[in-house]
Amino acid sequence: MAEQMMAADGRPLKASLNRALRRQKIRALALIAPLLLFILISFVMPIADMLFRSVENEIVENTLPRTVVALQDWDATSGEAPDEPVFNALYTDMALAVEYKSHTRLGSRLNYETTGISSLFRKSGRRISRFDTDAYTDAFAAADPAYADPVQWAAWMDDDALRAKLPLTTSAYDGWEKMIVEAEGDVPTEEQPWDFVYTALYNDGVNGAELPIAVDVSQIEPVSIRAQFSDVDDDWLDPDVWQTIKTYSPTYTNGYFLNSVDLMKGAEGIEQRPENERIYIVLFIRTMIMSLSIMGMCVLLGYPIAWLLANLKDRTANLLMILVLLPFWTSLLVRTSAWKVLLQQQGVINDTLVWIGIVADDNRLELINNQTGTIIAMTHILLPFMILPLYSVMKTIPPSYLRAAKSLGATDWTAFWRVYFPQSVPGIGAGCILVFILSIGYYITPELVGGTKGVFISNRIAYHISSSLNWGLAAALGTILLTIVMVLYWVYDKIVGIDNVKLGG
């Protein structure tokens, strides 16, 4: 048997080597830990949050938990609004939501799907405390004073056997007890339960439950909660409203993604949105076409400039490089505003064309508030991102290659196309990726110079984040945009090869 080799410290050589390698890996990990944490916090976590928000839909279930359960038995294709039990559940949920001030946020969420629901929830929230359900409270208190005693209520709700007999009352009381502590800062044993708890107690009694103290509920004048809600607004009897609530009651939804591609959930499944509401597919296509146009313009303009910079003497090239870098030293807003002035019909460019005689004074070019304005302004802004990678690659191409080709009989064009151009392709690839990815995410410049016809999908994302506050739809649009970029990146890698992309020599 071969003798085991030992290290100087007396340990087995293999174990000693593994220990040294492990130390090196830990040291390397410690060195990159700050960068890794930075990337996780500033890049990975926001993307993960965006992906989650694009399907997250907890607000309906959290705000209307009893209504969501009650709606499970409602037939959405019946063409009729739900029956009284669903409205009873809605009454309890709304009464609690008003105290938490969550009914307005829920209304805003559902308003993304059906216009008008937001005002419906706000109006109902203001009127919910004036429902005639105090008749139940008075009737139970008159039947036995124990029903008005908060301590007695607490004792009843501590009795598991009694809780099992009174499911509606237990649910309403538990919600009230939690709310009275969290939202009101009061003590449940010092406050008489609110009207919606007595309403639930009445409904349990009507359903045949044995009440804590016997009361003949048949002698109590019933109050139709359905009628109370319809008095607030007739839209509560609109089946479409309830269809929206039921459709978007699950915790997770694909509704945001459907909206992102101009689809929607209907009573019979997924269907297209009305023609006048289909905007996102057009915006996606426009964003791709305009981004590719900007990228192409940058290649056409940037390639000769980069070639000139790479082949001039260093002193002259450095002076010209300042002109390339000048946009980086100028505010994006200033550059965009300058183009807004230059491109107007009474702007410098049109004035010059009229003065030269190329354009008639009464037929000036429309260069702003359209796609043309966006392409011109963004080509100028993104041109350095094409020139710099091209320049860094062209600078490494030896001039002797062209001279050698010409000495062998090649023409200038043949020498360029067969010898020089293939070596500059890695720079073109890097510049194209930079310009394309940056352009599809731009929204300031298209917003200022693009008008209604020159905006990108990124402008709608910014609108939903900052104005409409429909973060779910914004997250879905962003996720689709991210997916498109990754697919294009994959296609580019398959066709050109990402290994051929170089940002420098």
XYZ file of C-alpha atoms in Angstrom:
505
model
C 0.000 0.000 0.000
C 1.413 3.360 -1.057
C 2.401 5.653 1.786
C 0.189 8.721 2.102
C 2.036 11.957 1.302
C 2.067 14.477 4.138
C 2.384 18.267 4.081
C 4.844 20.272 6.199
C 2.191 20.835 8.902
C 1.694 17.091 9.316
C -1.686 16.951 7.531
C -2.345 14.738 4.477
C -1.196 16.570 1.339
C -4.603 16.204 -0.396
C -6.487 17.631 2.607
C -3.989 20.443 2.908
C -4.413 21.366 -0.775
C -8.207 21.288 -0.487
C -8.014 23.525 2.545
C -5.804 26.020 0.701
C -8.171 26.054 -2.293
C -11.159 26.573 -0.001
C -9.440 29.555 1.603
C -8.725 31.049 -1.796
C -12.376 30.673 -2.844
C -13.618 32.268 0.386
C -11.158 35.152 -0.070
C -12.295 35.642 -3.682
C -15.942 35.535 -2.621
C -15.270 38.104 0.100
C -13.649 40.433 -2.442
C -16.606 40.323 -4.826
C -19.234 40.267 -2.059
C -19.895 44.065 -2.162
C -20.421 43.958 -5.932
C -22.560 40.840 -5.643
C -24.745 42.440 -2.969
C -25.037 45.613 -5.033
C -26.207 43.649 -8.069
C -28.650 41.613 -5.995
C -30.167 44.673 -4.336
C -30.193 47.069 -7.274
C -30.805 44.690 -10.177
C -31.994 41.191 -9.316
C -34.451 42.118 -6.550
C -36.230 44.871 -8.550
C -36.647 42.501 -11.493
C -37.962 39.775 -9.193
C -40.372 42.279 -7.659
C -41.512 43.353 -11.132
C -42.181 39.741 -12.118
C -44.167 39.190 -8.916
C -46.241 42.351 -9.325
C -47.152 41.372 -12.877
C -49.259 38.458 -11.553
C -49.987 39.486 -7.959
C -53.660 40.230 -7.219
C -54.139 39.858 -3.460
C -56.010 43.109 -2.926
C -59.423 41.731 -3.979
C -59.191 38.631 -1.804
C -57.743 40.562 1.154
C -60.286 43.380 1.013
C -63.422 41.329 0.237
C -62.658 37.875 1.711
C -66.272 37.010 2.599
C -67.623 38.336 -0.686
C -65.115 36.303 -2.687
C -66.231 33.121 -0.914
C -69.912 33.957 -1.310
C -69.438 34.663 -5.039
C -68.179 31.150 -5.715
C -71.758 29.875 -6.040
C -72.896 32.756 -8.265
C -73.381 31.978 -11.955
C -71.695 34.769 -13.892
C -73.554 33.821 -17.081
C -76.991 34.180 -15.475
C -77.250 37.833 -16.437
C -78.456 38.651 -12.929
C -76.744 40.280 -9.974
C -75.992 37.985 -6.992
C -78.573 37.272 -4.301
C -78.880 38.656 -0.795
C -76.185 36.480 0.884
C -73.492 37.928 -1.394
C -74.593 41.467 -0.570
C -74.589 40.588 3.147
C -70.982 39.450 2.800
C -70.167 42.600 0.834
C -71.729 44.728 3.573
C -69.451 43.250 6.241
C -66.374 43.497 4.007
C -67.097 47.057 2.938
C -67.783 48.204 6.514
C -64.371 46.905 7.548
C -62.599 48.125 4.385
C -63.876 51.665 4.951
C -62.252 51.718 8.380
C -58.978 50.439 6.905
C -59.408 52.884 3.962
C -58.661 50.015 1.577
C -61.942 50.211 -0.371
C -60.640 53.096 -2.518
C -57.485 51.171 -3.449
C -59.622 48.157 -4.344
C -61.898 50.364 -6.445
C -58.880 51.778 -8.281
C -57.589 48.262 -8.948
C -60.900 47.023 -10.374
C -61.353 50.259 -12.304
C -58.414 49.148 -14.480
C -60.678 46.348 -15.708
C -64.121 48.020 -15.713
C -64.420 51.765 -15.865
C -66.597 53.298 -13.151
C -65.973 50.812 -10.337
C -63.664 53.211 -8.541
C -66.409 55.809 -8.064
C -68.839 53.028 -7.126
C -66.640 51.918 -4.238
C -65.939 55.473 -3.089
C -69.634 56.355 -3.093
C -70.578 53.155 -1.251
C -67.846 53.750 1.308
C -69.335 57.119 2.177
C -72.855 55.663 2.565
C -72.132 52.332 4.232
C -72.450 53.710 7.776
C -75.930 55.059 6.983
C -77.496 51.727 6.078
C -80.688 50.941 7.979
C -79.124 47.946 9.725
C -79.198 49.731 13.078
C -82.724 48.255 13.285
C -81.102 44.863 13.990
C -78.893 46.359 16.694
C -81.839 47.999 18.393
C -83.999 44.885 18.110
C -81.429 42.562 19.708
C -80.620 45.068 22.450
C -84.315 45.453 23.179
C -84.801 41.677 23.259
C -82.104 41.245 25.891
C -79.643 43.844 27.296
C -76.872 41.221 27.143
C -76.715 41.765 23.388
C -75.550 45.337 24.012
C -72.899 44.265 26.531
C -69.389 44.159 24.962
C -68.061 41.919 27.761
C -70.821 39.414 27.142
C -70.035 39.453 23.419
C -66.371 38.719 24.179
C -67.422 35.797 26.373
C -69.662 34.394 23.640
C -66.934 34.638 21.046
C -64.536 32.763 23.346
C -66.895 29.790 23.354
C -65.845 27.453 20.525
C -69.117 25.572 20.541
C -71.073 28.796 20.138
C -68.729 30.035 17.426
C -69.392 26.883 15.420
C -73.133 27.553 15.601
C -72.806 31.186 14.451
C -70.458 31.198 11.427
C -71.550 34.558 9.996
C -71.550 36.273 13.368
C -68.164 34.813 14.291
C -66.605 35.985 11.029
C -68.080 39.474 11.368
C -67.135 39.786 15.053
C -63.561 38.596 14.459
C -63.167 41.156 11.669
C -64.667 43.867 13.849
C -62.500 42.917 16.852
C -59.321 43.060 14.755
C -60.334 46.335 13.155
C -61.331 47.999 16.414
C -57.848 47.313 17.791
C -55.766 48.046 14.669
C -57.665 50.915 13.053
C -59.485 52.508 15.994
C -57.086 51.720 18.845
C -59.997 50.726 21.089
C -60.583 47.740 23.390
C -63.236 45.268 22.141
C -64.549 44.607 25.648
C -65.320 48.318 26.025
C -67.079 48.829 22.677
C -70.451 47.551 21.568
C -70.196 45.638 18.287
C -71.132 47.597 15.209
C -74.290 47.173 13.173
C -72.810 44.730 10.658
C -72.143 42.239 13.491
C -75.820 42.327 14.504
C -76.757 41.967 10.837
C -74.677 38.810 10.689
C -76.298 37.625 13.945
C -79.729 38.189 12.423
C -78.782 36.236 9.288
C -77.486 33.354 11.428
C -80.801 33.388 13.280
C -82.794 33.398 10.039
C -80.685 30.475 8.827
C -81.802 28.503 11.883
C -78.761 28.879 14.139
C -79.256 28.716 17.899
C -78.601 32.210 19.253
C -76.756 32.782 22.583
C -79.990 34.133 24.056
C -83.154 33.098 22.283
C -84.715 35.837 20.169
C -87.619 35.453 17.777
C -85.968 36.857 14.677
C -89.170 36.427 12.690
C -90.509 39.408 14.619
C -87.678 41.625 13.409
C -88.393 43.611 10.265
C -85.835 42.418 7.680
C -83.573 44.921 5.937
C -82.586 44.125 2.371
C -78.856 44.804 2.067
C -79.182 44.322 -1.691
C -81.699 47.159 -1.798
C -79.465 49.288 0.426
C -76.585 48.940 -2.017
C -78.808 49.561 -5.040
C -80.056 52.741 -3.349
C -76.457 53.897 -3.203
C -75.897 53.127 -6.902
C -77.806 51.019 -9.409
C -74.500 49.722 -10.753
C -74.448 47.250 -7.865
C -77.155 45.376 -9.751
C -75.027 45.302 -12.903
C -73.764 41.717 -13.459
C -70.645 43.084 -15.198
C -69.498 44.661 -11.935
C -69.821 41.363 -10.116
C -68.237 39.538 -13.033
C -65.200 41.787 -12.664
C -64.998 41.182 -8.905
C -65.304 37.417 -9.355
C -62.881 37.250 -12.284
C -60.148 39.101 -10.428
C -60.701 37.523 -7.005
C -57.896 34.880 -7.217
C -54.607 35.691 -5.519
C -52.726 35.527 -8.812
C -53.991 36.635 -12.193
C -52.955 36.699 -15.817
C -55.176 39.726 -16.348
C -52.281 42.186 -16.515
C -50.555 40.175 -19.237
C -53.822 39.870 -21.160
C -54.262 43.637 -20.992
C -50.682 44.043 -22.197
C -51.557 42.285 -25.458
C -54.993 43.907 -25.882
C -56.954 40.962 -24.496
C -59.319 40.721 -21.557
C -61.218 38.218 -19.450
C -64.879 37.994 -20.396
C -67.764 35.969 -19.060
C -67.009 33.222 -21.568
C -63.214 33.346 -21.430
C -60.421 35.356 -22.968
C -61.504 37.785 -25.669
C -60.106 40.772 -27.548
C -60.572 44.247 -26.203
C -62.802 46.662 -28.123
C -61.035 48.040 -31.161
C -60.714 51.533 -29.709
C -58.881 50.123 -26.656
C -56.219 48.121 -28.504
C -53.040 50.136 -28.101
C -50.291 47.969 -26.658
C -49.627 45.634 -29.598
C -49.261 48.712 -31.814
C -46.885 50.272 -29.308
C -44.768 47.130 -29.051
C -44.454 46.885 -32.839
C -43.732 50.599 -33.133
C -41.087 50.385 -30.404
C -39.304 47.535 -32.172
C -39.416 49.176 -35.609
C -38.286 52.593 -34.361
C -35.529 51.105 -32.192
C -34.232 49.156 -35.180
C -34.433 52.333 -37.295
C -32.462 54.303 -34.703
C -29.916 51.509 -34.503
C -29.556 51.487 -38.303
C -29.177 55.255 -38.430
C -26.489 55.096 -35.765
C -24.585 52.458 -37.762
C -24.773 54.527 -40.949
C -23.621 57.709 -39.217
C -21.315 56.207 -36.638
C -19.282 53.882 -38.852
C -17.573 56.566 -41.005
C -17.020 58.786 -37.960
C -15.398 55.937 -36.045
C -13.280 55.045 -39.092
C -12.125 58.660 -39.364
C -11.256 58.802 -35.660
C -9.328 55.526 -35.872
C -7.253 56.577 -38.869
C -6.414 60.193 -38.048
C -3.382 61.254 -36.128
C -3.873 61.002 -32.383
C -3.857 64.770 -31.800
C -6.546 65.412 -34.429
C -8.517 62.329 -33.395
C -8.562 63.492 -29.769
C -9.999 66.837 -30.796
C -12.729 65.164 -32.807
C -13.371 62.742 -29.940
C -14.328 65.736 -27.814
C -17.186 66.400 -30.235
C -18.307 62.802 -29.840
C -18.151 63.000 -26.066
C -19.765 66.416 -25.878
C -23.312 64.981 -25.686
C -22.304 63.046 -22.554
C -21.411 66.324 -20.883
C -24.716 67.937 -21.771
C -27.980 67.296 -19.985
C -30.337 64.927 -21.775
C -33.161 67.368 -21.174
C -31.172 70.200 -22.730
C -30.343 68.146 -25.822
C -33.954 67.053 -26.245
C -35.226 70.595 -25.752
C -32.741 71.809 -28.370
C -34.148 69.341 -30.884
C -37.640 70.471 -30.001
C -36.634 73.976 -31.071
C -34.713 72.899 -34.175
C -37.385 70.577 -35.551
C -40.406 72.849 -35.305
C -42.120 74.017 -38.478
C -40.850 77.526 -37.735
C -37.560 76.138 -36.425
C -33.995 76.451 -37.651
C -34.033 73.400 -39.940
C -37.219 74.344 -41.760
C -36.108 77.982 -42.007
C -32.821 76.873 -43.561
C -34.522 74.561 -46.055
C -36.910 77.350 -47.054
C -34.017 79.831 -47.388
C -32.099 77.397 -49.609
C -35.220 76.793 -51.652
C -35.574 73.066 -51.067
C -38.903 73.467 -49.279
C -41.689 75.943 -50.017
C -42.609 78.315 -47.207
C -46.210 77.113 -47.213
C -45.183 73.453 -47.248
C -42.757 73.166 -44.359
C -41.742 69.710 -43.174
C -43.383 68.139 -40.125
C -40.354 67.016 -38.172
C -41.668 67.157 -34.615
C -44.390 65.387 -32.614
C -44.137 62.326 -34.840
C -41.880 59.335 -35.414
C -39.454 61.367 -37.513
C -38.712 63.689 -34.610
C -38.167 60.773 -32.245
C -35.779 59.002 -34.634
C -33.737 62.161 -35.321
C -33.409 63.198 -31.667
C -32.655 59.711 -30.378
C -30.142 59.004 -33.138
C -28.212 62.066 -32.038
C -28.438 61.103 -28.371
C -27.431 57.463 -28.849
C -24.827 57.985 -31.575
C -21.857 58.017 -29.126
C -22.873 54.557 -27.920
C -22.299 53.324 -31.480
C -19.150 55.314 -32.208
C -17.168 54.394 -29.103
C -17.334 50.568 -29.477
C -16.625 50.911 -33.201
C -13.678 53.192 -32.560
C -12.202 50.917 -29.896
C -12.331 47.944 -32.299
C -11.151 49.843 -35.399
C -8.201 51.220 -33.462
C -6.895 47.669 -33.107
C -7.073 46.867 -36.848
C -3.530 47.248 -38.266
C -3.444 49.638 -41.296
C -0.919 47.295 -42.849
C -3.723 44.822 -43.639
C -5.318 47.264 -46.105
C -1.961 48.131 -47.625
C -1.172 44.448 -48.053
C -4.532 43.830 -49.756
C -3.996 46.724 -52.141
C -0.457 45.592 -52.883
C -1.941 42.263 -53.959
C -4.204 43.999 -56.490
C -7.391 44.647 -54.528
C -9.357 47.808 -55.195
C -10.153 50.222 -52.340
C -13.691 48.824 -52.023
C -12.535 45.178 -52.155
C -9.851 45.824 -49.578
C -12.362 47.506 -47.301
C -15.165 44.981 -47.767
C -13.067 41.796 -47.734
C -10.397 42.777 -45.215
C -11.331 45.772 -43.047
C -15.100 45.407 -42.578
C -15.086 41.799 -41.238
C -12.633 42.855 -38.542
C -14.910 45.724 -37.482
C -18.018 43.507 -37.119
C -17.450 42.914 -33.355
C -17.625 46.680 -32.832
C -20.805 46.912 -34.913
C -22.353 44.140 -32.844
C -21.480 45.784 -29.551
C -22.757 49.157 -30.743
C -25.996 47.679 -32.086
C -26.731 45.892 -28.823
C -26.032 49.022 -26.785
C -28.096 51.335 -28.983
C -31.021 48.946 -29.412
C -31.392 48.072 -25.738
C -31.027 51.709 -24.688
C -33.503 52.943 -27.287
C -36.354 50.571 -26.369
C -36.128 51.796 -22.782
C -36.031 55.522 -23.550
C -39.121 57.511 -22.624
C -38.068 61.143 -21.950
C -37.061 62.005 -25.510
C -40.049 60.282 -27.211
C -42.363 61.975 -24.712
C -41.007 65.443 -25.553
C -40.541 65.206 -29.319
C -42.650 62.208 -30.341
C -46.162 63.512 -29.775
C -48.840 60.828 -29.838
C -47.398 58.987 -32.843
C -43.772 58.828 -31.766
C -43.983 57.431 -28.229
C -42.621 54.047 -27.193
C -44.081 51.335 -24.986
C -41.746 52.663 -22.280
C -43.848 55.851 -22.189
C -46.920 53.808 -21.276
C -44.936 51.974 -18.595
C -43.845 55.310 -17.126
C -47.448 56.543 -17.303
C -48.817 53.541 -15.416
C -46.117 53.813 -12.760
C -46.358 57.543 -12.117
C -49.873 58.591 -13.154
C -52.445 55.798 -13.297
C -50.632 53.831 -10.547
C -51.488 50.592 -12.327
C -48.245 48.965 -11.275
C -49.424 45.486 -12.201
C -49.961 46.442 -15.836
C -46.679 48.367 -15.865
C -44.901 45.295 -14.474
C -46.512 43.058 -17.106
C -45.503 45.435 -19.915
C -41.975 45.582 -18.499
C -41.812 41.802 -18.249
C -42.869 41.413 -21.884
C -40.299 44.013 -22.934
C -37.617 42.190 -20.944
C -38.614 38.897 -22.561
C -38.418 40.425 -26.053
C -34.928 41.752 -25.334
C -33.771 38.364 -24.045
C -35.211 36.596 -27.094
C -33.496 39.057 -29.449
C -30.284 38.634 -27.483
C -30.592 34.859 -27.895
C -31.234 35.234 -31.640
C -28.265 37.579 -31.943
C -26.079 35.078 -30.113
C -27.188 32.285 -32.453
C -26.682 34.298 -35.641
C -23.666 36.492 -34.871
C -22.299 34.994 -31.672
C -21.977 37.030 -28.514
C -18.292 36.071 -28.298
C -17.705 38.261 -31.339
C -18.915 41.370 -29.501
C -16.050 43.531 -28.314
C -16.052 46.851 -26.542
C -12.321 47.262 -26.958
C -9.218 45.670 -28.324
